[in-house]
Coordinates of C-alpha atoms in Angstrom, one line a residue:
M29 CA -106.3 175.7 458.0
K30 CA -103.9 175.9 460.9
T31 CA -103.9 179.2 462.7
A32 CA -100.2 179.8 463.6
V33 CA -96.9 178.9 462.1
L34 CA -93.2 179.6 463.0
L35 CA -91.0 180.5 460.1
P36 CA -87.4 181.5 459.6
T37 CA -86.4 184.6 457.7
T38 CA -85.7 184.0 454.0
Y39 CA -84.0 185.9 451.2
L40 CA -86.7 186.3 448.6
G41 CA -88.1 183.1 449.9
P42 CA -89.6 180.3 447.7
V43 CA -93.2 180.2 446.5
S44 CA -94.0 177.6 449.2
Y45 CA -93.0 180.1 451.9
Y46 CA -95.5 182.7 450.6
R47 CA -98.1 180.0 450.3
R48 CA -97.7 179.5 454.1
L49 CA -98.1 183.3 454.6
T50 CA -101.5 183.0 452.8
A51 CA -102.6 179.9 454.7
Y52 CA -102.0 180.9 458.3
D53 CA -103.8 183.5 460.5
H54 CA -100.6 184.2 462.5
V55 CA -96.9 183.9 461.6
G56 CA -94.1 184.0 464.1
L57 CA -90.8 185.2 462.6
E58 CA -87.9 183.4 464.2
L59 CA -85.2 185.9 465.4
W60 CA -83.3 183.9 468.0
E61 CA -82.2 180.7 466.2
H62 CA -78.6 180.2 465.5
Y63 CA -77.6 181.2 462.0
V64 CA -77.6 178.2 459.6
K65 CA -75.3 178.3 456.6
Q66 CA -76.4 177.2 453.1
T67 CA -80.1 177.6 453.6
L68 CA -82.7 179.9 452.1
R69 CA -82.2 182.3 455.0
N70 CA -79.6 184.1 452.8
R71 CA -80.0 182.3 449.5
C72 CA -82.7 182.3 446.8
L73 CA -83.1 180.2 443.6
I74 CA -84.1 181.8 440.3
Q75 CA -84.5 180.5 436.8
T76 CA -82.1 181.8 434.1
E77 CA -81.3 180.9 430.5
A78 CA -78.8 178.4 431.8
G79 CA -81.0 176.9 434.4
I80 CA -81.4 177.4 438.1
Q81 CA -79.0 180.0 439.7
A82 CA -78.5 180.4 443.4
L83 CA -78.0 184.0 444.7
T84 CA -76.3 184.0 448.1
V85 CA -76.2 187.1 450.3
P86 CA -72.8 187.3 451.9
V87 CA -72.7 187.8 455.7
E88 CA -69.9 188.7 458.0
R89 CA -67.5 186.0 458.9
H90 CA -66.0 185.5 462.4
M91 CA -69.3 186.0 464.2
P92 CA -69.3 184.4 467.7
P93 CA -70.6 180.9 467.9
G94 CA -74.3 180.8 468.7
T95 CA -75.0 184.3 467.3
P96 CA -78.8 184.6 466.8
I97 CA -80.1 185.2 463.3
K98 CA -81.2 188.7 464.3
D99 CA -77.6 189.8 464.9
I100 CA -76.1 188.4 461.6
R101 CA -74.6 191.3 459.7
L102 CA -74.4 191.7 456.0
S103 CA -71.0 191.7 454.4
D104 CA -69.9 195.0 452.7
H105 CA -67.2 193.2 450.7
G106 CA -67.7 193.2 446.9
R107 CA -70.6 194.6 445.0
W108 CA -73.0 191.8 445.8
R109 CA -76.1 194.1 445.8
H110 CA -75.3 195.2 442.3
L111 CA -74.5 191.7 441.1
H112 CA -77.7 190.3 442.5
W113 CA -79.8 192.9 440.9
Q114 CA -78.0 192.4 437.6
A115 CA -78.6 188.7 437.8
L116 CA -82.3 189.3 438.5
T117 CA -82.5 191.7 435.6
T118 CA -80.8 189.4 433.2
A119 CA -83.1 186.5 434.2
Y120 CA -86.4 188.3 434.2
E121 CA -86.2 191.5 432.2
R122 CA -88.2 189.8 429.4
S123 CA -90.8 188.4 431.7
P124 CA -94.3 190.0 431.4
Y125 CA -94.3 192.0 434.6
F126 CA -90.7 192.9 435.3
E127 CA -90.9 196.5 434.0
Y128 CA -93.9 197.2 436.1
L129 CA -92.6 195.7 439.4
A130 CA -88.8 195.9 439.3
D131 CA -88.4 199.5 440.6
D132 CA -90.0 198.7 444.0
L133 CA -87.6 195.8 444.6
H134 CA -84.6 197.6 443.2
A135 CA -85.1 200.3 445.7
V136 CA -84.3 197.8 448.5
Y137 CA -81.0 196.9 446.9
E138 CA -80.0 200.5 446.8
Q139 CA -80.2 200.9 450.5
Q140 CA -77.5 199.9 452.9
Y141 CA -78.9 197.5 455.5
T142 CA -76.7 196.4 458.3
Y143 CA -78.5 193.2 459.3
L144 CA -79.6 190.2 457.2
I145 CA -83.0 190.1 458.9
D146 CA -83.7 193.7 458.1
F147 CA -82.8 193.3 454.4
N148 CA -84.9 190.2 454.1
E149 CA -87.9 191.8 455.8
A150 CA -87.6 194.9 453.6
L151 CA -87.8 192.7 450.5
R152 CA -90.7 190.6 452.0
H153 CA -92.7 193.8 452.7
V154 CA -92.3 194.9 449.1
V155 CA -93.2 191.5 447.7
C156 CA -96.3 191.2 449.9
D157 CA -97.4 194.7 448.9
L158 CA -96.9 193.9 445.2
I159 CA -98.9 190.6 445.6
G160 CA -101.6 192.2 447.8
L161 CA -100.8 189.9 450.7
H162 CA -101.1 191.1 454.2
P163 CA -99.9 188.4 456.7
D164 CA -100.0 188.9 460.4
I165 CA -96.3 188.5 461.2
Q166 CA -94.9 188.9 464.7
P167 CA -91.1 188.6 465.5
T168 CA -90.3 186.1 468.3
S169 CA -89.0 187.5 471.6
S170 CA -87.0 184.4 472.6
Y171 CA -86.0 181.0 471.4
I172 CA -88.6 178.3 471.9
A173 CA -87.5 174.7 471.1
R174 CA -91.0 173.3 471.0
P175 CA -93.5 176.0 470.0
E176 CA -97.3 175.6 470.1
A177 CA -97.4 176.9 466.5
D178 CA -96.5 174.6 463.6
D179 CA -92.7 174.6 463.5
C180 CA -91.5 175.0 460.0
R181 CA -88.1 176.5 460.7
D182 CA -86.2 173.4 459.4
L183 CA -88.0 173.3 456.0
Y184 CA -86.0 176.0 454.3
D185 CA -82.8 174.1 453.9
P186 CA -82.6 173.2 450.2
H187 CA -81.8 169.6 451.2
A188 CA -85.2 169.3 453.0
R189 CA -87.4 170.7 450.2
T190 CA -88.8 167.3 449.1
R191 CA -90.8 166.8 452.3
D192 CA -92.6 170.1 452.2
S193 CA -96.3 169.7 451.2
Y194 CA -96.6 173.4 450.5
I195 CA -94.5 173.0 447.4
Y196 CA -96.9 173.3 444.5
S197 CA -96.0 171.8 441.1
R198 CA -98.8 173.1 439.0
P199 CA -97.1 175.0 436.1
Y200 CA -97.4 178.7 435.6
F201 CA -95.7 180.6 432.7
Q202 CA -91.9 180.7 433.1
I203 CA -89.9 182.5 430.4
F204 CA -87.4 179.7 430.0
A205 CA -89.8 176.8 430.4
D206 CA -89.4 175.9 426.7
R207 CA -85.7 175.2 427.5
H208 CA -85.8 173.7 430.9
G209 CA -89.4 172.7 431.6
F210 CA -91.3 174.1 434.6
M211 CA -89.3 174.5 437.7
P212 CA -91.4 174.6 440.9
D213 CA -90.8 176.5 444.1
L214 CA -88.2 179.0 442.9
S215 CA -87.9 182.4 444.6
I216 CA -91.2 184.3 444.9
V217 CA -89.8 186.8 442.3
D218 CA -90.1 184.1 439.7
L219 CA -93.8 183.9 440.3
L220 CA -94.2 187.6 440.7
F221 CA -92.4 188.7 437.5
N222 CA -94.1 186.0 435.4
Q223 CA -97.6 186.2 436.8
G224 CA -98.0 189.7 438.3
P225 CA -101.4 190.3 439.8
E226 CA -102.4 186.6 439.4
S227 CA -99.6 185.6 441.8
I228 CA -102.0 185.7 444.8
L229 CA -104.4 183.2 443.0
Y230 CA -101.5 180.8 442.6
L231 CA -100.5 181.1 446.2
L232 CA -104.1 180.4 447.3
C233 CA -104.7 177.4 445.0
D234 CA -105.0 173.9 446.5
L235 CA -103.5 174.8 449.9
P236 CA -102.9 171.7 452.1
D237 CA -105.4 171.2 454.9
R238 CA -102.7 170.6 457.4
A239 CA -99.0 171.6 457.9
D240 CA -96.3 169.0 457.3
A241 CA -94.3 170.1 460.3
P242 CA -96.2 169.4 463.6
A243 CA -95.9 171.7 466.6
S244 CA -93.7 169.0 468.3
T245 CA -90.9 169.2 465.8
N246 CA -87.6 169.6 467.6
H247 CA -85.8 172.4 465.9
S248 CA -82.0 172.4 466.5
H249 CA -81.0 175.7 468.1

């Protein structure tokens, strides 16, 4: 396996994101890239009775051009925290492990975080603890256009998902699969609520021998 990878922050990132966390010895968390709209940095995909639903965390508008991701503030307008948790509950309350794991995640939604990065990281810490995953993650101290680590910052745009070799299509139990079929690479909570303690086994299964984004990838700042 590769030893180091550079990843963006994600909101309840997809299964492939957490497969990378299991595969690499060291993970750099990008703090200095410019905020990119309509990516998984502030959006996650879950399976519902009606199909895939996107949950988008609102951020403050009118941020100066070139604001680094670490300085992106959450919006306080509306009741999005409540609405997101309600959507997660509606989607997964009948899944096998929701009642055992939901309280830990719900606690994050009840706190008032100022910055997107802090909210995302709080959720990631909880998810990793629930899975039993302990990645070595270090935040970046500056922006590096061509890092030595495998550069996977551009892979978490929903439009780029088809070129990610860490997307794993082996089916696991999904509560609405009888209606929609298996949907791969949804938010990690889909795996967690449906598979519980077996989630780590799924993350480790058939990992690629090499990353799909070489260290020379030119990430747009």
